[in-house]
Amino acid sequence: MDIKDTARLLDGAGVSAFLRSLPAHPRLLGLGEARHFVEELGEVRNEIFRHLVEHEGYRSFAIESDCLMGLVVDDYVTTGAGTLDDVMERGFSHGFGALTANRELVRWMRAYNEEHDEKLRFFGFDGPLEYWAASPRQALTGLYALLDGPLPGTVVSRETLDTLLGPDDRWSNEAAAMDPSQSIGRSDDARRLRLIADDLVALLETQAPQLSAEDGDRAALYARTAVGLLRYHYWMADASPARWTRLSALRDAMMAANLRAVAENGPALVFAGNLHLQRDKSVMPFGDQQLEWWSAGAITATHLGDRYAFLASAFGAAGDDIPPPDTVEGILSTLPWDHCLIDGRRLAEVVTKDVTKPAPRVSRDFAYFPLDPARLGVIDGVVFLKQVATQG
């Protein structure tokens, strides 16, 4: 078996053949990004999603973007609420709303729903955070509002909740990312809010039977986001060497909790960084530290087993950044297709049989995460683009 025996043209037939090769039909199919803001990969992703919807019964799309902002996009996709321009501005975090491929995806999903009774759904599954984190106000007050009658007032009044939350900018202070002393995550107000959030979540459990399915899903989203944000803020105030490892792990745990909720809405394509969706530990240099934590994909696979599948992406030439021929990306660049889909485990067999093992690619682009030759065996497949434009 040589390298061509591991690959097929990346088209609808190739995607369906790949799905049939898996041990089970995935509830979540993760498509990883080797680098954010690559329009060519977004275009390929859109083609894959359209095929999955039209031929494989997929009904949901989830992206590495703020889960609460994603509600704006989902409302537009399902009901037509708002305008496309407004949705792209308010419905995405991390600058993802500016990408042409994302705009085209949202436009297509809305057009599809206008013509079909069974609606497509859109989800953000990241927390409302970057390295810093947002105020828990939207999540806490949203949960509070969905709970019935006077009972929330026995936990805390709305006025007291607003007082404890205070101005949003004291939570979203970006300087707290690098200076724990500027975080309010261990202040008396924050500690009390963590207890209140716990009580509201317990109250939600007692009231779950009386909520509609839509209100129940939204309340559960608010609940896990409020708890997750307050926990993240608590660790932002930590000054120990374990701080960034803990924060990275908490972020992926929030992602994984959201992905489990997405899985309940039927088969979904999930789009996020390779590091978040891979099945094993994520490793990332950070200053003078080497961070290691279990990825959202690893946590999700623990719960879903074979119903979770992961496609990593990789690029050949990115502008003038050309992979050396002895790297995995260099080897894949010899394939005859511009876009191809490779069986990850068969690829691992081929490259490990060679006397000279592939060398890890060292890219000049710090934002590109190359394929690790030693980890190919835990990847279901690779979406390979032979050439992409120079990245900004």
C-alpha positions as semicolon CSV with decimal commas, in nm:
position;residue;x (nm);y (nm);z (nm)
1;M;0,000;0,000;0,000
2;D;0,136;0,342;-0,094
3;I;0,018;0,695;-0,018
4;K;-0,237;0,700;-0,304
5;D;-0,414;0,399;-0,152
6;T;-0,500;0,604;0,156
7;A;-0,668;0,893;-0,027
8;R;-0,965;0,981;-0,245
9;L;-1,088;1,294;-0,418
10;L;-1,270;1,523;-0,176
11;D;-1,622;1,539;-0,319
12;G;-1,967;1,425;-0,213
13;A;-1,904;1,065;-0,308
14;G;-1,575;1,070;-0,119
15;V;-1,741;1,209;0,195
16;S;-2,015;0,945;0,186
17;A;-1,760;0,668;0,129
18;F;-1,560;0,795;0,426
19;L;-1,869;0,788;0,649
20;R;-1,942;0,431;0,542
21;S;-1,590;0,328;0,639
22;L;-1,642;0,431;1,001
23;P;-1,752;0,180;1,266
24;A;-2,072;0,382;1,333
25;H;-2,254;0,673;1,172
26;P;-2,125;0,975;1,367
27;R;-2,360;1,189;1,572
28;L;-2,092;1,458;1,557
29;L;-1,845;1,486;1,270
30;G;-1,562;1,720;1,366
31;L;-1,380;1,907;1,089
32;G;-1,070;2,067;1,234
33;E;-0,896;2,384;1,125
34;A;-0,519;2,372;1,090
35;R;-0,542;2,750;1,093
36;H;-0,825;2,999;1,144
37;F;-0,928;3,249;0,873
38;V;-0,853;3,033;0,570
39;E;-1,133;3,106;0,324
40;E;-1,051;2,806;0,101
41;L;-1,109;2,570;0,395
42;G;-1,436;2,747;0,474
43;E;-1,550;2,696;0,116
44;V;-1,463;2,325;0,131
45;R;-1,643;2,299;0,466
46;N;-1,956;2,452;0,311
47;E;-1,949;2,199;0,028
48;I;-1,913;1,914;0,278
49;F;-2,200;2,045;0,492
50;R;-2,433;2,086;0,194
51;H;-2,363;1,726;0,093
52;L;-2,419;1,602;0,449
53;V;-2,754;1,783;0,466
54;E;-2,877;1,674;0,125
55;H;-2,752;1,314;0,128
56;E;-2,664;1,204;0,484
57;G;-2,942;1,348;0,702
58;Y;-2,737;1,610;0,883
59;R;-2,941;1,892;1,034
60;S;-2,705;2,098;1,251
61;F;-2,386;2,298;1,219
62;A;-2,168;2,404;1,513
63;I;-1,871;2,640;1,508
64;E;-1,601;2,753;1,750
65;S;-1,778;3,077;1,835
66;D;-1,957;3,227;2,137
67;C;-2,249;2,998;2,225
68;L;-2,471;3,288;2,334
69;M;-2,397;3,498;2,026
70;G;-2,480;3,191;1,821
71;L;-2,843;3,223;1,934
72;V;-2,867;3,530;1,708
73;V;-2,758;3,326;1,406
74;D;-2,987;3,035;1,494
75;D;-3,288;3,268;1,523
76;Y;-3,210;3,408;1,179
77;V;-3,154;3,068;1,022
78;T;-3,472;2,916;1,168
79;T;-3,714;3,214;1,161
80;G;-3,556;3,485;0,944
81;A;-3,530;3,724;1,240
82;G;-3,302;4,023;1,167
83;T;-3,089;4,087;0,861
84;L;-2,791;3,896;0,731
85;D;-2,559;4,195;0,782
86;D;-2,671;4,233;1,144
87;V;-2,643;3,862;1,212
88;M;-2,288;3,842;1,080
89;E;-2,189;4,134;1,303
90;R;-2,364;4,026;1,625
91;G;-2,379;3,650;1,590
92;F;-2,009;3,554;1,581
93;S;-1,714;3,600;1,813
94;H;-1,340;3,601;1,734
95;G;-1,396;3,802;1,413
96;F;-1,547;3,498;1,237
97;G;-1,845;3,700;1,115
98;A;-1,618;3,881;0,866
99;L;-1,537;3,562;0,672
100;T;-1,707;3,530;0,335
101;A;-1,743;3,153;0,375
102;N;-1,930;3,197;0,704
103;R;-2,163;3,452;0,548
104;E;-2,235;3,218;0,259
105;L;-2,302;2,931;0,499
106;V;-2,557;3,132;0,700
107;R;-2,723;3,259;0,380
108;W;-2,751;2,903;0,245
109;M;-2,890;2,764;0,571
110;R;-3,161;3,032;0,578
111;A;-3,252;2,967;0,213
112;Y;-3,271;2,592;0,282
113;N;-3,503;2,644;0,579
114;E;-3,736;2,862;0,374
115;E;-3,800;2,564;0,145
116;H;-3,806;2,274;0,394
117;D;-4,022;2,187;0,694
118;E;-3,741;2,011;0,882
119;K;-3,519;2,300;0,984
120;L;-3,141;2,327;1,000
121;R;-2,996;2,456;1,326
122;F;-2,689;2,670;1,392
123;F;-2,485;2,656;1,714
124;G;-2,187;2,835;1,857
125;F;-2,019;2,600;2,102
126;D;-1,734;2,806;2,247
127;G;-1,781;2,987;2,574
128;P;-1,819;3,367;2,577
129;L;-1,446;3,405;2,622
130;E;-1,110;3,442;2,456
131;Y;-0,811;3,448;2,688
132;W;-1,024;3,679;2,900
133;A;-1,394;3,617;2,961
134;A;-1,723;3,803;2,936
135;S;-1,957;3,898;3,217
136;P;-2,191;3,618;3,327
137;R;-2,479;3,868;3,317
138;Q;-2,654;3,739;3,001
139;A;-2,636;3,377;3,114
140;L;-2,744;3,440;3,474
141;T;-3,024;3,684;3,398
142;G;-3,143;3,472;3,105
143;L;-3,165;3,166;3,330
144;Y;-3,335;3,369;3,604
145;A;-3,600;3,494;3,360
146;L;-3,690;3,143;3,242
147;L;-3,750;3,010;3,593
148;D;-4,110;3,025;3,705
149;G;-4,293;3,263;3,938
150;P;-4,155;3,390;4,270
151;L;-3,922;3,097;4,328
152;P;-3,607;3,263;4,186
153;G;-3,662;3,542;4,437
154;T;-3,613;3,292;4,718
155;V;-3,261;3,240;4,586
156;V;-3,183;3,602;4,508
157;S;-3,382;3,905;4,395
158;R;-3,326;4,043;4,047
159;E;-3,208;4,370;4,203
160;T;-2,949;4,191;4,418
161;L;-2,835;3,990;4,117
162;D;-2,779;4,310;3,919
163;T;-2,589;4,465;4,210
164;L;-2,360;4,165;4,248
165;L;-2,289;4,158;3,875
166;G;-2,206;4,529;3,864
167;P;-2,065;4,688;3,546
168;D;-1,984;4,439;3,273
169;D;-1,643;4,593;3,203
170;R;-1,505;4,479;3,538
171;W;-1,557;4,121;3,418
172;S;-1,435;4,169;3,060
173;N;-1,115;4,353;3,154
174;E;-0,865;4,218;2,901
175;A;-0,571;4,308;3,124
176;A;-0,685;4,032;3,362
177;A;-0,575;3,775;3,104
178;M;-0,209;3,842;3,184
179;D;-0,245;3,993;3,533
180;P;-0,441;3,775;3,779
181;S;-0,458;4,060;4,029
182;Q;-0,690;4,247;3,791
183;S;-0,946;3,965;3,783
184;I;-1,253;3,989;4,006
185;G;-1,306;3,614;3,986
186;R;-1,231;3,560;4,357
187;S;-1,400;3,872;4,489
188;D;-1,680;3,841;4,745
189;D;-1,936;3,926;4,476
190;A;-1,803;3,659;4,239
191;R;-1,794;3,395;4,513
192;R;-2,155;3,470;4,605
193;L;-2,259;3,457;4,240
194;R;-2,108;3,109;4,208
195;L;-2,335;2,989;4,491
196;I;-2,634;3,162;4,337
197;A;-2,563;3,003;4,000
198;D;-2,550;2,662;4,165
199;D;-2,887;2,724;4,333
200;L;-3,044;2,843;4,007
201;V;-2,918;2,532;3,825
202;A;-3,070;2,313;4,098
203;L;-3,396;2,510;4,067
204;L;-3,394;2,451;3,693
205;E;-3,377;2,075;3,753
206;T;-3,693;2,093;3,967
207;Q;-3,879;2,293;3,701
208;A;-3,758;2,112;3,389
209;P;-4,086;1,922;3,331
210;Q;-4,290;2,242;3,293
211;L;-4,060;2,408;3,037
212;S;-4,114;2,380;2,665
213;A;-3,843;2,198;2,473
214;E;-3,713;2,531;2,336
215;D;-3,712;2,703;2,677
216;G;-3,558;2,397;2,838
217;D;-3,272;2,389;2,588
218;R;-3,209;2,761;2,626
219;A;-3,224;2,746;3,007
220;A;-2,975;2,456;3,006
221;L;-2,743;2,660;2,780
222;Y;-2,767;2,961;3,013
223;A;-2,708;2,738;3,316
224;R;-2,392;2,567;3,194
225;T;-2,259;2,895;3,054
226;A;-2,314;3,084;3,380
227;V;-2,145;2,812;3,585
228;G;-1,863;2,776;3,334
229;L;-1,794;3,150;3,312
230;L;-1,787;3,198;3,689
231;R;-1,554;2,901;3,722
232;Y;-1,329;3,044;3,448
233;H;-1,319;3,385;3,617
234;Y;-1,226;3,218;3,946
235;W;-0,919;3,061;3,784
236;M;-0,832;3,382;3,602
237;A;-0,759;3,522;3,948
238;D;-0,519;3,236;4,022
239;A;-0,149;3,327;4,029
240;S;-0,004;2,974;4,031
241;P;0,197;2,819;3,742
242;A;-0,102;2,593;3,671
243;R;-0,322;2,889;3,576
244;W;-0,309;2,866;3,196
245;T;-0,331;2,489;3,184
246;R;-0,639;2,508;3,403
247;L;-0,800;2,784;3,195
248;S;-0,734;2,596;2,870
249;A;-0,888;2,280;3,014
250;L;-1,193;2,466;3,143
251;R;-1,255;2,625;2,805
252;D;-1,251;2,288;2,629
253;A;-1,472;2,137;2,898
254;M;-1,728;2,412;2,827
255;M;-1,700;2,335;2,456
256;A;-1,753;1,964;2,520
257;A;-2,064;2,028;2,730
258;N;-2,210;2,237;2,448
259;L;-2,121;1,969;2,192
260;R;-2,311;1,706;2,390
261;A;-2,616;1,932;2,371
262;V;-2,564;1,980;1,995
263;A;-2,550;1,602;1,951
264;E;-2,903;1,578;2,089
265;N;-3,029;1,776;1,787
266;G;-2,929;1,513;1,536
267;P;-2,618;1,458;1,327
268;A;-2,405;1,774;1,317
269;L;-2,092;1,898;1,146
270;V;-1,861;2,067;1,397
271;F;-1,599;2,318;1,281
272;A;-1,316;2,434;1,509
273;G;-0,940;2,428;1,553
274;N;-0,770;2,089;1,522
275;L;-0,644;2,126;1,880
276;H;-1,000;2,151;2,013
277;L;-1,149;1,863;1,813
278;Q;-0,870;1,603;1,822
279;R;-0,920;1,287;2,024
280;D;-0,614;1,317;2,244
281;K;-0,442;1,577;2,457
282;S;-0,377;1,920;2,316
283;V;-0,023;2,049;2,349
284;M;0,063;2,412;2,288
285;P;0,369;2,628;2,365
286;F;0,271;2,934;2,566
287;G;0,553;3,171;2,655
288;D;0,803;2,966;2,852
289;Q;0,543;2,698;2,930
290;Q;0,423;2,389;2,745
291;L;0,050;2,357;2,807
292;E;-0,121;2,018;2,798
293;W;-0,491;1,954;2,848
294;W;-0,764;1,720;2,731
295;S;-0,934;1,862;2,423
296;A;-1,308;1,906;2,372
297;G;-1,290;1,627;2,114
298;A;-1,129;1,388;2,362
299;I;-1,395;1,466;2,624
300;T;-1,675;1,435;2,368
301;A;-1,540;1,102;2,239
302;T;-1,543;0,972;2,598
303;H;-1,920;1,025;2,601
304;L;-2,010;0,942;2,239
305;G;-1,753;0,675;2,157
306;D;-1,773;0,576;1,790
307;R;-2,053;0,829;1,738
308;Y;-1,783;1,097;1,733
309;A;-1,549;1,119;1,434
310;F;-1,267;1,362;1,364
311;L;-1,131;1,495;1,037
312;A;-0,818;1,704;1,078
313;S;-0,732;1,956;0,809
314;A;-0,386;2,023;0,670
315;F;-0,240;2,241;0,399
316;G;0,043;2,202;0,153
317;A;0,173;2,534;0,028
318;A;0,037;2,840;0,207
319;G;0,160;3,124;-0,007
320;D;0,535;3,076;-0,021
321;D;0,541;2,856;0,292
322;I;0,602;2,517;0,126
323;P;0,624;2,200;0,336
324;P;0,952;2,006;0,313
325;P;0,908;1,680;0,118
326;D;0,991;1,466;0,423
327;T;0,694;1,599;0,628
328;V;0,344;1,451;0,623
329;E;0,216;1,760;0,440
330;G;0,503;1,728;0,192
331;I;0,419;1,364;0,127
332;L;0,048;1,445;0,082
333;S;0,140;1,719;-0,166
334;T;0,244;1,445;-0,410
335;L;-0,118;1,328;-0,442
336;P;-0,286;1,410;-0,774
337;W;-0,582;1,605;-0,633
338;D;-0,593;1,967;-0,514
339;H;-0,842;1,868;-0,243
340;C;-0,845;1,517;-0,106
341;L;-0,974;1,311;0,185
342;I;-0,729;1,071;0,346
343;D;-0,798;0,778;0,577
344;G;-0,601;0,873;0,888
345;R;-0,527;0,525;1,018
346;R;-0,424;0,389;0,679
347;L;-0,201;0,694;0,640
348;A;-0,040;0,613;0,976
349;E;0,029;0,259;0,856
350;V;0,196;0,381;0,537
351;V;0,422;0,640;0,695
352;T;0,523;0,420;0,988
353;K;0,628;0,138;0,751
354;D;0,889;0,359;0,589
355;V;1,242;0,327;0,714
356;T;1,268;0,706;0,722
357;K;0,982;0,837;0,932
358;P;0,826;1,175;0,837
359;A;0,968;1,477;1,013
360;P;0,737;1,718;1,194
361;R;0,667;2,024;0,982
362;V;0,795;2,353;1,123
363;S;0,589;2,628;0,962
364;R;0,688;2,993;0,947
365;D;0,325;3,069;1,026
366;F;0,292;3,050;1,405
367;A;-0,089;3,020;1,368
368;Y;-0,066;2,701;1,161
369;F;-0,072;2,374;1,352
370;P;0,099;2,102;1,141
371;L;0,007;1,735;1,146
372;D;0,202;1,540;1,406
373;P;0,333;1,219;1,241
374;A;0,312;1,039;1,575
375;R;-0,061;1,112;1,616
376;L;-0,201;1,009;1,279
377;G;-0,338;0,688;1,428
378;V;-0,596;0,875;1,640
379;I;-0,729;1,078;1,345
380;D;-1,017;0,929;1,147
381;G;-0,930;1,128;0,837
382;V;-0,748;1,427;0,693
383;V;-0,895;1,694;0,467
384;F;-0,593;1,809;0,268
385;L;-0,577;2,126;0,060
386;K;-0,269;2,124;-0,160
387;Q;-0,248;2,503;-0,178
388;V;-0,411;2,796;0,003
389;A;-0,355;3,168;-0,023
390;T;-0,101;3,354;0,187
391;Q;-0,246;3,409;0,533
392;G;-0,276;3,749;0,700
